[in-house]
Coordinates of C-alpha atoms in Angstrom, one line a residue:
M1 CA 6.9 -98.2 -21.1
L2 CA 7.9 -101.8 -20.4
D3 CA 7.2 -103.3 -17.0
D4 CA 10.6 -104.3 -15.7
T5 CA 9.2 -106.7 -13.2
A6 CA 7.8 -108.9 -16.0
V7 CA 11.3 -109.6 -17.2
E8 CA 12.1 -111.5 -14.0
N9 CA 9.1 -113.8 -14.3
K10 CA 10.1 -117.1 -16.0
G11 CA 7.3 -118.5 -18.2
E12 CA 6.8 -121.0 -20.9
V13 CA 6.1 -118.2 -23.3
V14 CA 8.7 -115.6 -24.4
Y15 CA 7.6 -112.2 -25.5
V16 CA 10.2 -110.1 -27.4
A17 CA 9.8 -106.4 -26.8
D18 CA 11.7 -103.4 -25.6
P19 CA 11.4 -99.6 -26.2
K20 CA 13.9 -99.6 -29.1
L21 CA 12.1 -102.4 -31.0
L22 CA 8.7 -100.7 -30.5
S23 CA 10.0 -97.4 -31.7
W24 CA 11.7 -99.0 -34.8
C25 CA 8.4 -100.7 -35.6
D26 CA 6.4 -97.5 -35.1
A27 CA 8.8 -95.7 -37.4
V28 CA 7.4 -97.5 -40.4
P29 CA 5.1 -94.8 -41.7
V30 CA 2.0 -96.9 -42.5
F31 CA 2.2 -98.5 -39.1
R32 CA 2.9 -95.6 -36.8
Q33 CA 1.9 -96.2 -33.2
R34 CA 0.7 -99.7 -33.9
A35 CA 3.5 -101.5 -32.0
C36 CA 3.0 -99.3 -28.9
L37 CA -0.8 -99.7 -29.1
T38 CA -0.3 -103.5 -29.1
H39 CA 2.2 -103.5 -26.3
A40 CA 0.2 -101.2 -24.1
L41 CA -3.0 -103.3 -24.5
I42 CA -1.1 -106.5 -23.7
A43 CA 0.3 -104.8 -20.6
S44 CA -3.1 -103.4 -19.5
Y45 CA -4.4 -107.0 -19.2
G46 CA -1.5 -107.9 -17.0
L47 CA -0.2 -110.5 -19.5
L48 CA 3.4 -109.3 -19.3
H49 CA 3.7 -110.9 -15.8
K50 CA 2.7 -114.3 -17.3
M51 CA 5.5 -114.3 -19.9
R52 CA 9.3 -113.9 -20.0
V53 CA 9.9 -110.6 -21.6
V54 CA 13.1 -110.6 -23.6
P55 CA 14.7 -107.5 -25.1
S56 CA 15.5 -107.6 -28.8
E57 CA 19.0 -107.6 -30.1
A58 CA 19.4 -105.9 -33.5
A59 CA 20.4 -108.0 -36.5
S60 CA 23.9 -107.5 -37.8
E61 CA 24.8 -106.7 -41.3
E62 CA 26.1 -110.3 -41.5
D63 CA 22.7 -111.6 -40.4
I64 CA 20.9 -109.5 -43.1
R65 CA 23.3 -110.8 -45.8
K66 CA 22.4 -114.4 -45.1
F67 CA 19.4 -113.8 -47.2
H68 CA 19.5 -110.4 -48.9
S69 CA 21.9 -109.7 -51.7
Q70 CA 25.0 -107.5 -51.3
E71 CA 23.6 -105.0 -53.8
Y72 CA 20.4 -104.7 -51.9
V73 CA 22.1 -104.4 -48.5
E74 CA 24.2 -101.6 -49.9
F75 CA 21.1 -99.9 -51.3
L76 CA 19.5 -100.0 -47.8
Q77 CA 22.6 -98.6 -46.3
R78 CA 22.5 -95.6 -48.7
G79 CA 18.8 -95.0 -48.0
V80 CA 16.3 -93.9 -50.6
P81 CA 15.5 -90.2 -51.2
E82 CA 12.1 -89.3 -49.8
E83 CA 10.8 -88.1 -53.1
E84 CA 11.3 -91.7 -54.5
D85 CA 9.7 -93.6 -51.7
E86 CA 8.1 -92.1 -48.6
G87 CA 8.2 -95.5 -46.9
A88 CA 11.9 -96.0 -47.2
Q89 CA 14.1 -95.6 -44.1
D90 CA 17.3 -93.6 -44.1
E91 CA 19.0 -95.6 -41.4
F92 CA 20.2 -99.1 -42.0
G93 CA 20.0 -99.6 -38.3
L94 CA 16.2 -99.4 -38.4
V95 CA 15.8 -102.4 -40.7
C96 CA 18.4 -104.3 -38.7
G97 CA 16.4 -103.4 -35.6
L98 CA 13.2 -104.7 -37.0
A99 CA 14.8 -107.9 -38.2
G100 CA 16.4 -108.4 -34.9
G101 CA 13.2 -109.1 -33.0
S102 CA 12.4 -112.3 -34.9
L103 CA 16.1 -113.4 -34.7
T104 CA 16.0 -112.9 -31.0
A105 CA 12.8 -114.9 -30.7
A106 CA 14.3 -117.7 -32.9
R107 CA 17.4 -117.9 -30.7
E108 CA 15.2 -118.4 -27.6
L109 CA 13.6 -121.3 -29.4
T110 CA 16.9 -122.9 -30.6
S111 CA 18.4 -122.6 -27.2
G112 CA 15.6 -124.6 -25.7
R113 CA 14.8 -121.9 -23.2
T114 CA 11.2 -121.7 -24.5
K115 CA 8.8 -123.6 -26.7
I116 CA 6.7 -120.6 -27.8
A117 CA 8.0 -117.1 -28.7
L118 CA 6.0 -114.0 -29.7
N119 CA 7.2 -111.0 -31.7
W120 CA 4.4 -108.8 -32.8
C121 CA 6.9 -106.4 -34.3
G122 CA 7.8 -109.1 -36.9
G123 CA 6.2 -110.7 -39.9
W124 CA 7.6 -108.7 -42.9
H125 CA 6.8 -111.4 -45.3
H126 CA 6.9 -109.5 -48.7
A127 CA 10.6 -108.4 -48.7
Q128 CA 12.5 -110.2 -51.5
R129 CA 16.2 -111.1 -51.6
D130 CA 17.0 -108.0 -53.7
M131 CA 14.1 -105.6 -53.3
A132 CA 11.6 -104.2 -50.9
S133 CA 7.9 -104.9 -51.3
G134 CA 4.6 -104.2 -49.6
F135 CA 6.1 -102.0 -46.8
C136 CA 8.6 -104.7 -46.1
Y137 CA 12.4 -103.9 -46.3
V138 CA 14.1 -106.9 -44.6
N139 CA 12.5 -110.3 -44.5
D140 CA 12.8 -111.1 -40.8
I141 CA 10.8 -114.3 -41.3
V142 CA 13.3 -115.8 -43.7
L143 CA 16.2 -114.9 -41.4
A144 CA 14.4 -116.4 -38.4
V145 CA 13.7 -119.6 -40.3
L146 CA 17.3 -119.8 -41.4
H147 CA 18.4 -119.6 -37.7
L148 CA 15.7 -122.1 -36.6
R149 CA 17.1 -124.6 -39.1
S150 CA 20.4 -124.7 -37.3
A151 CA 18.6 -126.7 -34.6
F152 CA 15.4 -127.9 -36.2
P153 CA 15.9 -129.6 -39.6
K154 CA 12.3 -129.2 -40.9
V155 CA 10.3 -126.0 -40.5
L156 CA 6.7 -125.4 -41.3
Y157 CA 5.9 -121.8 -42.1
I158 CA 2.2 -120.8 -41.9
D159 CA 0.9 -117.4 -43.2
L160 CA -2.5 -116.1 -42.1
D161 CA -2.1 -112.6 -43.5
V162 CA -4.7 -111.6 -46.1
H163 CA -1.9 -111.0 -48.6
H164 CA 0.1 -113.9 -50.0
G165 CA 3.4 -114.5 -48.2
D166 CA 5.4 -114.2 -51.5
G167 CA 8.8 -113.2 -50.0
V168 CA 9.0 -116.2 -47.8
E169 CA 7.7 -118.6 -50.4
N170 CA 10.2 -117.3 -53.0
A171 CA 13.1 -117.7 -50.4
Y172 CA 12.3 -121.4 -49.9
L173 CA 10.9 -122.2 -53.3
F174 CA 13.6 -124.8 -54.0
S175 CA 13.9 -126.2 -50.4
P176 CA 12.5 -129.6 -49.3
K177 CA 13.3 -128.6 -45.7
V178 CA 10.8 -125.7 -45.3
V179 CA 7.1 -126.1 -46.1
T180 CA 5.3 -122.8 -46.7
L181 CA 1.5 -122.8 -46.2
S182 CA -0.2 -119.5 -47.1
L183 CA -3.9 -118.8 -46.8
H184 CA -4.6 -115.5 -48.6
R185 CA -7.0 -113.6 -50.7
R186 CA -6.3 -113.9 -54.4
E187 CA -8.3 -112.0 -57.0
P188 CA -7.4 -109.8 -60.0
G189 CA -5.8 -106.6 -58.9
F190 CA -5.2 -107.7 -55.3
F191 CA -1.6 -107.4 -54.1
P192 CA 0.7 -109.2 -54.7
A193 CA -1.3 -111.2 -57.3
T194 CA 0.7 -114.4 -56.5
G195 CA 0.0 -117.6 -54.6
A196 CA -2.1 -119.7 -57.0
V197 CA -3.0 -123.2 -55.7
E198 CA -1.1 -124.6 -58.7
D199 CA 2.2 -123.0 -57.4
K200 CA 3.9 -125.9 -55.6
G201 CA 7.6 -125.1 -55.4
L202 CA 10.4 -125.8 -57.8
G203 CA 13.3 -128.3 -58.2
K204 CA 14.0 -130.2 -55.0
G205 CA 11.3 -128.0 -53.3
K206 CA 8.6 -129.1 -55.7
L207 CA 5.5 -130.0 -53.7
F208 CA 6.8 -128.3 -50.5
T209 CA 4.9 -125.1 -51.3
F210 CA 1.2 -124.9 -50.4
N211 CA -1.1 -122.0 -51.4
V212 CA -4.7 -121.7 -50.2
P213 CA -6.3 -118.8 -52.0
Y214 CA -9.8 -117.5 -51.3
K215 CA -12.0 -114.6 -52.4
E216 CA -13.2 -111.4 -50.9
G217 CA -15.4 -111.4 -47.8
I218 CA -14.2 -114.7 -46.3
N219 CA -15.9 -115.3 -42.9
D220 CA -14.8 -117.1 -39.7
K221 CA -16.5 -120.4 -40.6
Q222 CA -15.0 -120.6 -44.1
F223 CA -11.5 -119.6 -43.0
V224 CA -11.4 -122.1 -40.1
Y225 CA -12.8 -124.8 -42.4
L226 CA -10.0 -124.2 -44.9
F227 CA -7.3 -124.2 -42.2
E228 CA -8.5 -127.2 -40.3
S229 CA -9.0 -129.2 -43.5
I230 CA -5.4 -128.7 -44.5
L231 CA -3.2 -128.2 -41.5
Y232 CA -3.5 -131.7 -40.0
P233 CA -3.3 -133.7 -43.2
L234 CA -0.2 -131.7 -44.1
C235 CA 1.5 -132.2 -40.8
E236 CA 0.8 -136.0 -41.0
V237 CA 3.0 -136.0 -44.1
F238 CA 5.5 -133.3 -43.4
I239 CA 6.2 -133.6 -39.7
P240 CA 7.9 -130.3 -38.8
D241 CA 10.5 -129.9 -36.1
A242 CA 9.5 -126.3 -35.6
V243 CA 6.7 -123.9 -36.7
V244 CA 6.6 -120.2 -37.6
C245 CA 3.2 -118.6 -37.9
Q246 CA 2.7 -115.2 -39.3
C247 CA -0.6 -113.7 -37.9
G248 CA -1.2 -110.6 -40.2
A249 CA -4.3 -108.9 -38.9
D250 CA -5.5 -107.6 -42.3
A251 CA -8.0 -110.4 -42.9
L252 CA -10.1 -108.9 -40.1
S253 CA -13.4 -107.2 -40.7
Q254 CA -12.9 -103.4 -41.0
D255 CA -9.4 -103.5 -42.3
P256 CA -9.1 -100.8 -45.0
L257 CA -6.9 -102.9 -47.3
G258 CA -7.9 -106.5 -46.7
G259 CA -11.4 -107.2 -47.8
G260 CA -11.9 -110.0 -45.4
N261 CA -14.6 -110.4 -42.8
L262 CA -12.9 -112.3 -40.0
T263 CA -13.3 -111.8 -36.3
L264 CA -10.7 -112.5 -33.6
K265 CA -12.2 -116.0 -33.2
A266 CA -11.0 -117.2 -36.6
Y267 CA -7.4 -116.3 -35.8
T268 CA -7.4 -117.6 -32.2
T269 CA -9.0 -120.9 -33.3
C270 CA -6.2 -121.4 -35.9
V271 CA -3.5 -120.4 -33.4
T272 CA -4.9 -123.0 -31.0
H273 CA -4.5 -125.6 -33.6
V274 CA -0.9 -124.5 -34.3
A275 CA -0.1 -124.6 -30.6
N276 CA -1.6 -128.0 -30.4
L277 CA 1.1 -129.3 -32.7
S278 CA 3.3 -129.0 -29.6
K279 CA 6.4 -127.9 -31.6
P280 CA 8.8 -125.0 -30.9
T281 CA 6.7 -122.2 -32.4
L282 CA 7.4 -118.6 -33.3
F283 CA 4.3 -116.3 -33.7
L284 CA 4.7 -113.1 -35.6
G285 CA 2.7 -110.0 -36.5
G286 CA 2.4 -108.7 -40.1
G287 CA -0.2 -106.6 -41.9
G288 CA -3.0 -104.9 -40.1
Y289 CA -4.0 -101.4 -41.2
N290 CA -6.8 -100.8 -38.7
K291 CA -4.3 -100.3 -35.9
S292 CA -6.6 -100.7 -32.9
N293 CA -8.0 -103.9 -34.3
A294 CA -4.5 -105.3 -34.9
A295 CA -3.6 -104.6 -31.3
K296 CA -6.8 -106.4 -30.2
L297 CA -5.9 -109.4 -32.3
W298 CA -2.4 -109.8 -31.1
T299 CA -3.5 -109.3 -27.5
A300 CA -6.2 -112.0 -28.0
I301 CA -3.6 -114.4 -29.5
T302 CA -1.2 -113.7 -26.6
S303 CA -4.0 -114.5 -24.2
T304 CA -4.8 -117.7 -26.2
V305 CA -1.2 -118.9 -26.3
L306 CA -0.9 -118.3 -22.5
K307 CA -4.3 -120.0 -21.9
C308 CA -5.2 -117.0 -19.9
P309 CA -8.7 -115.7 -20.7
V310 CA -9.1 -111.9 -20.4
S311 CA -12.1 -109.7 -19.9
A312 CA -14.0 -108.5 -22.9
E313 CA -13.9 -105.0 -21.4
I314 CA -10.6 -103.2 -22.3
P315 CA -8.9 -101.9 -19.2
E316 CA -8.2 -98.2 -18.9
H317 CA -4.7 -97.3 -20.0
Q318 CA -2.9 -94.6 -22.0
F319 CA -4.4 -95.6 -25.4
F320 CA -7.9 -96.4 -24.0
S321 CA -9.6 -93.7 -26.2
W322 CA -8.5 -95.6 -29.3
Y323 CA -11.0 -98.3 -28.5
G324 CA -14.2 -96.3 -28.4
P325 CA -17.1 -96.2 -28.5
D326 CA -17.6 -99.8 -27.2
F327 CA -14.2 -100.3 -25.5
E328 CA -14.4 -104.0 -25.9
L329 CA -11.9 -106.6 -27.0
E330 CA -13.9 -107.7 -30.0
V331 CA -13.9 -107.1 -33.8
T332 CA -17.4 -107.7 -35.1
A333 CA -18.1 -109.2 -38.6
G334 CA -19.5 -106.8 -41.1
L335 CA -22.4 -107.2 -43.5
R336 CA -20.0 -107.9 -46.4
K337 CA -21.2 -111.0 -48.3
S338 CA -18.6 -113.6 -48.9
S339 CA -17.6 -114.3 -52.5
N340 CA -16.5 -117.8 -51.4
T341 CA -18.9 -120.7 -51.7
Q342 CA -18.8 -124.1 -50.2
E343 CA -18.1 -125.4 -53.7
S344 CA -15.1 -123.1 -54.2
L345 CA -13.7 -123.9 -50.8
D346 CA -14.0 -127.6 -51.4
Q347 CA -12.4 -127.3 -54.8
T348 CA -9.4 -125.6 -53.2
I349 CA -9.1 -128.2 -50.5
K350 CA -9.3 -131.0 -53.0
A351 CA -6.5 -129.4 -55.0
V352 CA -4.3 -129.0 -51.9
H353 CA -5.0 -132.5 -50.7
G354 CA -3.9 -133.7 -54.1
N355 CA -0.6 -131.9 -53.6
I356 CA -0.3 -133.4 -50.1
E357 CA -0.8 -136.9 -51.5
K358 CA 1.9 -136.3 -54.1
L359 CA 4.2 -135.0 -51.3
A360 CA 3.6 -138.2 -49.4
E361 CA 4.7 -140.2 -52.4
V362 CA 7.9 -138.1 -52.7
L363 CA 8.6 -138.7 -49.0
G364 CA 8.1 -142.4 -49.5
Q365 CA 5.0 -142.6 -47.4
K366 CA 2.8 -144.1 -50.1

């Protein structure tokens, strides 16, 4: 349950959550209970009292149609027979509910009521304009960016999920107002098999798309090296008015679908850099198929954004048993060897820096 007293506490950080949003998120079959796990862990550390908790307002059909095609919206309204797709939802209200969390957070930012908003029930970055993909039915990120642009002309989208943020990239492929920056695993057979470093956008949006692919087993040092080497040079050229950061947890060690070897430290370091940009920022969830580890990550990021350190020992609460046998807020790296080398990382960085230099020329900075 939500702690109602937290709603009255005014803080610099807005946290979007309410029982309906949590239940909508938990209704997605592959993520059952993950939203409640995350919320309960954040609450157990007393972090709700340090944020302004805002209930989500479901997206309207009009909101959904701002990105998704009429045919696809009608398809969602009809629902999909279970025998065709076990992951599909019968109620259009559910997808509107899921999309509403990120729109609610975006409205808090555009209103000026906050500089940082969190929605761990958001981050559905694979949904395309006219089709579902990768457990994502409505692209809440694209809808949130569309709303943010009503107040902030230039938006930087950062994707830390192990899977390429293809749906968001495709939505803004032709836009010079939204830069998409995705760090992701890219190898033959790994979903969604997109996001090559050579993919830079199209038309007026050419050079506004940045892909940073890596290989299986990436570790903290390598991931942070990539991120730090690219974020600041990019932001010196494309100076964003607002930032959206998708924090998919599936690059963590022990994720059954990710193949990464990150700990919480890699993510919290990157999040600190994003917060240091001092722009209105929306932090979102995403993938994460080890549910307790995803809850740990988003709790750690919440703590980082609040600049409120928490104990390594997880407090006793209703889902305490999920965190055994150590009951600690930590995700240890595994023994998996990284397929990335210093040479391969530097080659990627060199290619991305080349794209940044070309973007600087386009923007008249060189």
